[in-house]
Every structure is written in C-alpha cells, then in structure tokens.
PDB file of C-alpha atoms and ligand atoms in Angstrom:
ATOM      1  CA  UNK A   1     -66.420 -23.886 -34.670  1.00 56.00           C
ATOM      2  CA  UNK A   2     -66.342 -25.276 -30.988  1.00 60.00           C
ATOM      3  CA  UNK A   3     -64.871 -22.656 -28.524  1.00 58.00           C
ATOM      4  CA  UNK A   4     -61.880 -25.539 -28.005  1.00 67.00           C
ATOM      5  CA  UNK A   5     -60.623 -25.136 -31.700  1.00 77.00           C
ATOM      6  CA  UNK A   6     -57.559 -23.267 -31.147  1.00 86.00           C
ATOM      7  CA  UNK A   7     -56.028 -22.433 -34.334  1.00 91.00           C
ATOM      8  CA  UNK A   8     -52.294 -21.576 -35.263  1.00 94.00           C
ATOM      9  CA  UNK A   9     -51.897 -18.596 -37.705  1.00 98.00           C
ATOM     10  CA  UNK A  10     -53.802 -18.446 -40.861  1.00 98.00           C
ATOM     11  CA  UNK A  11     -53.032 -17.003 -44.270  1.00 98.00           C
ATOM     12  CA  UNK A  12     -55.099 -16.390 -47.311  1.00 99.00           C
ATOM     13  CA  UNK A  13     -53.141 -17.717 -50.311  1.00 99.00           C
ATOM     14  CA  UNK A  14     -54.728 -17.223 -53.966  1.00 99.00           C
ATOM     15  CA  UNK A  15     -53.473 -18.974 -56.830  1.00 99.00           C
ATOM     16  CA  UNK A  16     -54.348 -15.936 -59.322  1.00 99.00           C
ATOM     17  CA  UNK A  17     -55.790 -16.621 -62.812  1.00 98.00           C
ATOM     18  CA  UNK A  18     -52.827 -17.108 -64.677  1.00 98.00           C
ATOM     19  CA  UNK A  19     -51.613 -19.681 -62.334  1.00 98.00           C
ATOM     20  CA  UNK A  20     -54.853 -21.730 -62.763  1.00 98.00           C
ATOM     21  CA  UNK A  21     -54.682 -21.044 -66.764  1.00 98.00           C
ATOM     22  CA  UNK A  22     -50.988 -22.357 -66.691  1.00 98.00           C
ATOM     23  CA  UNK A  23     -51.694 -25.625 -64.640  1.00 98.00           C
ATOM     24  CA  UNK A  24     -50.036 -24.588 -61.016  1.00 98.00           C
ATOM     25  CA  UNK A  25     -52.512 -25.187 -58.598  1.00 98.00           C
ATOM     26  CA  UNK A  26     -51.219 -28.802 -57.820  1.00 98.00           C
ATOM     27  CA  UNK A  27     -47.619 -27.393 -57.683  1.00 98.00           C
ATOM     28  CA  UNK A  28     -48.464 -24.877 -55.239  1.00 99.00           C
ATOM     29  CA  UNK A  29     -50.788 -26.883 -53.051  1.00 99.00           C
ATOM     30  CA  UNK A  30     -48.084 -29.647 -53.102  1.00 98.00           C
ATOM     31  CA  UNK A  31     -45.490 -26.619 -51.361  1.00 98.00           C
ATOM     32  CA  UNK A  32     -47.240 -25.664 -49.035  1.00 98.00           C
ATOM     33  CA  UNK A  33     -48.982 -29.071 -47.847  1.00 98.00           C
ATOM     34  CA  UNK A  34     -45.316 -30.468 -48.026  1.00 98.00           C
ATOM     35  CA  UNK A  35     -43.962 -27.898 -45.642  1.00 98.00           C
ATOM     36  CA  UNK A  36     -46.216 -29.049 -42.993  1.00 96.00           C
ATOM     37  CA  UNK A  37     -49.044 -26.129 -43.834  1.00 97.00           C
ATOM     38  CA  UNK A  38     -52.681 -27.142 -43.477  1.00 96.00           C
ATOM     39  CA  UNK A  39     -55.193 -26.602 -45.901  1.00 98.00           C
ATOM     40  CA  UNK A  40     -58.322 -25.222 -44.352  1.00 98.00           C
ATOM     41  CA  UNK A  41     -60.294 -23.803 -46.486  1.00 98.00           C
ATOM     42  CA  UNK A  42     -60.005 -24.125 -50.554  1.00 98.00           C
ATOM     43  CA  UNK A  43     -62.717 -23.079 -53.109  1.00 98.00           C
ATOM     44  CA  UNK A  44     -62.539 -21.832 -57.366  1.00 98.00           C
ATOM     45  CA  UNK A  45     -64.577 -18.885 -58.230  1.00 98.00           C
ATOM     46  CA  UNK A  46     -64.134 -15.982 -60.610  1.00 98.00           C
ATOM     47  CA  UNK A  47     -64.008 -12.394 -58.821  1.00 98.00           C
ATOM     48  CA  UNK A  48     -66.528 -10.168 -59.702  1.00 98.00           C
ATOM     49  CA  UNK A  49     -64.662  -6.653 -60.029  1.00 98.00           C
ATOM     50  CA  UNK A  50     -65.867  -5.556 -56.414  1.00 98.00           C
ATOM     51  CA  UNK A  51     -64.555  -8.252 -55.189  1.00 98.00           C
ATOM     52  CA  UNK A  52     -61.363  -7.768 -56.477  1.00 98.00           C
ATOM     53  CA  UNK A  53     -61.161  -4.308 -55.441  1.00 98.00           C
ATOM     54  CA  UNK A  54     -62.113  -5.172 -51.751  1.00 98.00           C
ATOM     55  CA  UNK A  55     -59.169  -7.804 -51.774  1.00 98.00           C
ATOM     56  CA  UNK A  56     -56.819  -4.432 -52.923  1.00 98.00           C
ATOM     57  CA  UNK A  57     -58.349  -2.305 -51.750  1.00 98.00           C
ATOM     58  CA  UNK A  58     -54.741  -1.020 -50.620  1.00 98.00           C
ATOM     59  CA  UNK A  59     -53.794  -0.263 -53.891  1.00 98.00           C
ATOM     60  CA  UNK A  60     -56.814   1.716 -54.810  1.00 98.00           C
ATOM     61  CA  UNK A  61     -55.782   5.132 -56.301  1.00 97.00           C
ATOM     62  CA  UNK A  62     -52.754   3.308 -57.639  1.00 98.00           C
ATOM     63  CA  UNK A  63     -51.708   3.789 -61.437  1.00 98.00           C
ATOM     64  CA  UNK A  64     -52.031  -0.199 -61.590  1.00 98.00           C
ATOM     65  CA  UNK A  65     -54.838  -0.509 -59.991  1.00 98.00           C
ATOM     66  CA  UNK A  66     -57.379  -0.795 -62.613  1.00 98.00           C
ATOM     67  CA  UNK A  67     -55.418  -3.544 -64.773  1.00 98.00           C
ATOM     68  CA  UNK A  68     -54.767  -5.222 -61.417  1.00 98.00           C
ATOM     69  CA  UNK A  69     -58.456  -5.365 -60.508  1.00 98.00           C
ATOM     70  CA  UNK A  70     -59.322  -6.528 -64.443  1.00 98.00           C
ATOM     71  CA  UNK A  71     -56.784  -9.304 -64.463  1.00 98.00           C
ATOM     72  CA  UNK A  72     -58.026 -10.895 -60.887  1.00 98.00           C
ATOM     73  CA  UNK A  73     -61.565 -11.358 -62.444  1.00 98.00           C
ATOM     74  CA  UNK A  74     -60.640 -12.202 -65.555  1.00 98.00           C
ATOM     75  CA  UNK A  75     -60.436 -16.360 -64.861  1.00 98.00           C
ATOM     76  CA  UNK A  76     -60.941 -18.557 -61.892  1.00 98.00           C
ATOM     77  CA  UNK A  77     -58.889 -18.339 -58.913  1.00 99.00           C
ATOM     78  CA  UNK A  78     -58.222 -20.649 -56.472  1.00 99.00           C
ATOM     79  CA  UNK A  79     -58.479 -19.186 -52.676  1.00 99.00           C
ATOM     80  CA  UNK A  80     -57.393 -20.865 -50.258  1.00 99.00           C
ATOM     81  CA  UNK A  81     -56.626 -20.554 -46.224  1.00 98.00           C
ATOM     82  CA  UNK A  82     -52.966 -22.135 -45.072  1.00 98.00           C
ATOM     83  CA  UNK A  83     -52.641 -22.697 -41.147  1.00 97.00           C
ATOM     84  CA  UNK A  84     -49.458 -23.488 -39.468  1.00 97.00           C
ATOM     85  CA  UNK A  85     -46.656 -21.447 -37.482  1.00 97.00           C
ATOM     86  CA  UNK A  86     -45.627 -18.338 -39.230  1.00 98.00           C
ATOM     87  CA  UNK A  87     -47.607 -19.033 -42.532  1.00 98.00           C
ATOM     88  CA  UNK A  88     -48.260 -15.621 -43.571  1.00 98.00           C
ATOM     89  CA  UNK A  89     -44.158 -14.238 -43.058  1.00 98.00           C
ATOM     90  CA  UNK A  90     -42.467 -18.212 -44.397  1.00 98.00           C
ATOM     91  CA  UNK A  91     -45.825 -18.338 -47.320  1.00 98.00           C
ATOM     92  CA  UNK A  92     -44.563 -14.953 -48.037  1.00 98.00           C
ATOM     93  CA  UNK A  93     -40.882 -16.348 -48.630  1.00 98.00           C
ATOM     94  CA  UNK A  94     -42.256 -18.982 -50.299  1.00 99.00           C
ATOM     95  CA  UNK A  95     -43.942 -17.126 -52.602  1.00 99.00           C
ATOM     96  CA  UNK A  96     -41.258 -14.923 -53.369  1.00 98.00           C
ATOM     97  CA  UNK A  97     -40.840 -11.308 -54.658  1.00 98.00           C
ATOM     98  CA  UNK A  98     -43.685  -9.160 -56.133  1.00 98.00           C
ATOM     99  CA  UNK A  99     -41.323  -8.997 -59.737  1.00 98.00           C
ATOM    100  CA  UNK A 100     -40.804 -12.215 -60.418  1.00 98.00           C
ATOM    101  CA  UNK A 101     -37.971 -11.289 -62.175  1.00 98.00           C
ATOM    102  CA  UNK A 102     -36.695 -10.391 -58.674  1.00 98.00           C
ATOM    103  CA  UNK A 103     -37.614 -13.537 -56.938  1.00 98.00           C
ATOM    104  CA  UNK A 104     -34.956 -16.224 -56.599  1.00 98.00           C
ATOM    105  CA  UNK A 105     -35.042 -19.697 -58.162  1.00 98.00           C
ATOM    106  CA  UNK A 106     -36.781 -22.027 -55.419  1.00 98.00           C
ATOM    107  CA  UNK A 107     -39.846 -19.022 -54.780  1.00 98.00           C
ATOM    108  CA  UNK A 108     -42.983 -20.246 -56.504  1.00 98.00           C
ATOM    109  CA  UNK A 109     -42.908 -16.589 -58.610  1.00 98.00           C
ATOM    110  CA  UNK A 110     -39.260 -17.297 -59.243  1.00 98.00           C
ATOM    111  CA  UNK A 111     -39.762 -20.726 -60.201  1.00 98.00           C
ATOM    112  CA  UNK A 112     -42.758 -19.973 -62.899  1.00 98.00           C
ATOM    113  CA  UNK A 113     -43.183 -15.934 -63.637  1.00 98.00           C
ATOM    114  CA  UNK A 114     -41.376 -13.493 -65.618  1.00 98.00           C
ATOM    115  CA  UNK A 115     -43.830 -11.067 -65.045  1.00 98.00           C
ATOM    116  CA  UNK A 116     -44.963  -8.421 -62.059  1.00 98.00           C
ATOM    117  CA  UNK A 117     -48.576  -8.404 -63.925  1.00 98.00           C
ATOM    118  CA  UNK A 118     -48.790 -12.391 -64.138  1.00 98.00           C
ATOM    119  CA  UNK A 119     -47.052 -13.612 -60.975  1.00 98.00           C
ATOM    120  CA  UNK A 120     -48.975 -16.443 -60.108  1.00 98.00           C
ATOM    121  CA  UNK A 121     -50.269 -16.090 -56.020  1.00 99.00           C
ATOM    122  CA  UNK A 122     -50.987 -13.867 -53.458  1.00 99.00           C
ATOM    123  CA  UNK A 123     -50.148 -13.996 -50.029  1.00 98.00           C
ATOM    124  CA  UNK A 124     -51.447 -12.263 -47.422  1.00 98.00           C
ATOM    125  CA  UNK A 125     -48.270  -9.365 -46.154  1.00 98.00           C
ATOM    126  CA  UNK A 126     -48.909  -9.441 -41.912  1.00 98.00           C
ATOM    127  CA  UNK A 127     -51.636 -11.273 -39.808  1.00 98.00           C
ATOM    128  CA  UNK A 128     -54.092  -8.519 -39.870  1.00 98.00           C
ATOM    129  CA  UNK A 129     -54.286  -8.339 -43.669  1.00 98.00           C
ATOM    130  CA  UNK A 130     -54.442 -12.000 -43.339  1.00 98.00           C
ATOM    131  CA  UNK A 131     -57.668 -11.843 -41.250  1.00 98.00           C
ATOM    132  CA  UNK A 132     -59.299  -8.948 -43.448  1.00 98.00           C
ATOM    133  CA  UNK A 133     -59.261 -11.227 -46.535  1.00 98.00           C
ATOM    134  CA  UNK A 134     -59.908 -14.502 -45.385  1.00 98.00           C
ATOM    135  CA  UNK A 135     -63.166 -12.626 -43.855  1.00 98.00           C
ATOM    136  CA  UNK A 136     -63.968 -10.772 -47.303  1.00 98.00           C
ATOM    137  CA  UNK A 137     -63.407 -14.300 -49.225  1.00 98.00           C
ATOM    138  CA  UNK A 138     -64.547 -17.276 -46.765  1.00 98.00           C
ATOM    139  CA  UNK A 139     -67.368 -17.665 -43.816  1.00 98.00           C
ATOM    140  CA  UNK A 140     -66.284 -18.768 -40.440  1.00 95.00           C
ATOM    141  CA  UNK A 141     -68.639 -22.020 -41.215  1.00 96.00           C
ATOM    142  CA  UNK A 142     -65.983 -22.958 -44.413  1.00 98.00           C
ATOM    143  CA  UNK A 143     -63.040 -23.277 -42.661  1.00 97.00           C
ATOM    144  CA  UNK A 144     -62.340 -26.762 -41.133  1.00 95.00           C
ATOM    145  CA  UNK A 145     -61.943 -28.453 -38.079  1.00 92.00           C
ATOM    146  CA  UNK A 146     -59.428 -31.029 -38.447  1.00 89.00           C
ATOM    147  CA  UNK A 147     -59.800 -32.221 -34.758  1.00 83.00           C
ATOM    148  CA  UNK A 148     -58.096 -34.809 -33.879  1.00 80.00           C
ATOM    149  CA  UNK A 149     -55.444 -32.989 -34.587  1.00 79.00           C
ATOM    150  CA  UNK A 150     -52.443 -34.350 -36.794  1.00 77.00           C
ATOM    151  CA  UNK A 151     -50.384 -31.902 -35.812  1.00 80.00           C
ATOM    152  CA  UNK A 152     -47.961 -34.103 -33.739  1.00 85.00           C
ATOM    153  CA  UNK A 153     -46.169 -35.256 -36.829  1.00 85.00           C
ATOM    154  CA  UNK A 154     -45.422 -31.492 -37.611  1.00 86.00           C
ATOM    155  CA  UNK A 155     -44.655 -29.864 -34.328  1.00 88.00           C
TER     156      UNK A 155
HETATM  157  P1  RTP B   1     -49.964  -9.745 -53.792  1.00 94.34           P
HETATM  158  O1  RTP B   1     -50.651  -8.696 -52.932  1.00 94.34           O
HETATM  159  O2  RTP B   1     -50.732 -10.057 -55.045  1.00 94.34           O
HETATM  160  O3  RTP B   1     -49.610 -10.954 -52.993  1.00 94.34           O
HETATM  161  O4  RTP B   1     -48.575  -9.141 -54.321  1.00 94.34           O
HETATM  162  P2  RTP B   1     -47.469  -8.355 -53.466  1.00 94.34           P
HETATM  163  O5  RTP B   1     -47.915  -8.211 -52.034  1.00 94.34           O
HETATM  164  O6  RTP B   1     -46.169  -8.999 -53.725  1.00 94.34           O
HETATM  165  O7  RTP B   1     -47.453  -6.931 -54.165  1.00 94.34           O
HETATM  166  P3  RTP B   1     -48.391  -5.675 -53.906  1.00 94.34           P
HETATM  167  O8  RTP B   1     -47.518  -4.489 -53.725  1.00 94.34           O
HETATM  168  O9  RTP B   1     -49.428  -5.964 -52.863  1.00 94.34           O
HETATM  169  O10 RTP B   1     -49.121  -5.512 -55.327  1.00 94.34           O
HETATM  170  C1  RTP B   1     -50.263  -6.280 -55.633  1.00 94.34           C
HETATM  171  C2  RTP B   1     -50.143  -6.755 -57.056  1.00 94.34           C
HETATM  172  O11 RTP B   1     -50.236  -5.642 -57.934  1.00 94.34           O
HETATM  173  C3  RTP B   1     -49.405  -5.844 -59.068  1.00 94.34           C
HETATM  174  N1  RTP B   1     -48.459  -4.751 -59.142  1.00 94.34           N
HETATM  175  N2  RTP B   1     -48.168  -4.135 -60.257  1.00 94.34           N
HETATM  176  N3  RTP B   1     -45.821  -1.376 -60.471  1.00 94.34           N
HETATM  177  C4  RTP B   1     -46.690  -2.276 -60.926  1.00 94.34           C
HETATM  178  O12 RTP B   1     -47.016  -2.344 -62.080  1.00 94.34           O
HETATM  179  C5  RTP B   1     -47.262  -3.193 -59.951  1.00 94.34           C
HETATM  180  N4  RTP B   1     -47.004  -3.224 -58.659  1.00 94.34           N
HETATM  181  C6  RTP B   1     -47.756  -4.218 -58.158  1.00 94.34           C
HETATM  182  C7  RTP B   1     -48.702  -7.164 -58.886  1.00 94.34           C
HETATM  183  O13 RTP B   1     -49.421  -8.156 -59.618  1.00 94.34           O
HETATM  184  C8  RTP B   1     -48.813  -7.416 -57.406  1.00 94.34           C
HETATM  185  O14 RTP B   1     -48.792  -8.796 -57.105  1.00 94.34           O
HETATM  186 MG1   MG B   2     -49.810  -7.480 -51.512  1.00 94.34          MG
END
C-alpha cells in the first residue's frame, strides 16, 4: 500500500459456516455496507483445523474448544475485513450477543440464531484482536486501496 493510505479502523468479520450453509452472506454484507462500512478485503475458504485454532487461540484449554475448532472447518467461511469509524465496538453491536438467544431482535445473531454453537459471525472483540486476525487470515497485498476515497458521502 502507498505510505499515503491512511486507513480508519479495521475489523475482521467472518460469516461462520452455518451462516454460508443457511444463505446469510448477502444479508450480512448488505448491514454492514449499508451502515457506511467498507469492504476491504473478502475471500471463501474452508479452515484447516490449525487455522481455526490460531483464530481462537483464546479459547484454547476451553471445554468448547474442540467442537468450536471442528465446526469452523467444517464448511466454507466467508472472511472478510470492514473499515470505518468504530467498526470493531458498533460490528460488535451489530452482531449481537455470543447466545443468540441473548441477542436482541435487530442483531444479526438475534435476527437468525437460536444457538451459542451456530451463531452465524464473528467479530473481532478490541482493535488489537482485530489486527492479530486480519494478519493470521489476509496479506497486507489483499486488502484494498479504494483511493479516491468515497468517504465524503459517509463522514
Ligand atoms: P466470536 O469470537 O465467534 O465472535 O464469538 P464471541 O466473541 O461472541 O464469543 P467468544 O467468547 O469469543 O466464543 C467464541 C465462540 O465459541 C463458542 N462458544 N461456546 N459455553 C459455550 O459452549 C461456548 N462459549 C462460546 C461460540 O460459538 C462463540 O461464538
Ligand atoms: Mg470472540
């Protein structure tokens, strides 16, 4: 990237595989697009099981941990990297709360989950976690440039 590119905050966002199974990934990249996010970096893979385990890698040790890592490389995923003021804390409200169960109508998880096990996205939790996993899941060279900016009609 040119050394002029200055970027606002960045969050990794992961539509998990049940939300690809179930036929979200429009939904979700329609929410955040509409709120005036940019998308800046998008791809589908399947995790292999270390990659999983990298991404949380907080959880490690965890009694869930092993079901957690199973499910997240058990379909495609879509990965993605939202920029925009506050994305990681407002993506976070978006997205809702971990039990879906517990999220309000309106959250994406609140909206389309019943489940903690199958609840549809991740978010990145603070900036710093944000820029561990969108350096375990993208290269600098994948993320784009949008210059000339359109951020006038947002800000
Ligand atoms: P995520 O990292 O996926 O965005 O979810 P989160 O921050 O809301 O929740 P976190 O505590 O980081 O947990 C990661 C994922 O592990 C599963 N989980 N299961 N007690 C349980 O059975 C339990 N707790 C968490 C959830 O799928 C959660 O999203
Ligand atoms: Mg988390």
């Amino acid at each position: 990237a040119p050394a002029c590119l200055e970027r606002e905050e960045l969050s990794f966002i992961m539509i998990k595989p049940d939300g690809v199974q179930r036929g979200l990934i429009s939904d979700i990249i329609a929410r955040f697009e509409r709120k005036g996010y940019k998308l800046v970096g998008i791809k589908v893979l399947v995790p292999t099981q270390a990659l999983a385990a990298k991404h949380y890698a907080e959880h490690d040790g965890k009694p869930f941990f092993p079901k957690l890592v199973n499910f997240l490389s058990s379909g495609p995923v879509v990965a993605m990297v939202w920029e925009g003021k506050s994305v990681v804390k407002y993506g976070r409200t978006m997205i809702g709360a971990t039990n879906p169960l517990a999220s309000p109508p309106g959250t994406i998880r609140g909206d389309y989950g019943i489940d903690t096990g199958r609840n549809i996205i991740h978010g990145s939790d603070s900036v710093e976690s944000a820029q561990r996993e969108i350096a375990l899941w993208f290269k600098a060279e994948e993320l784009a440039d949008y210059t000339p900016s359109t951020a006038a009609w947002v800000y």
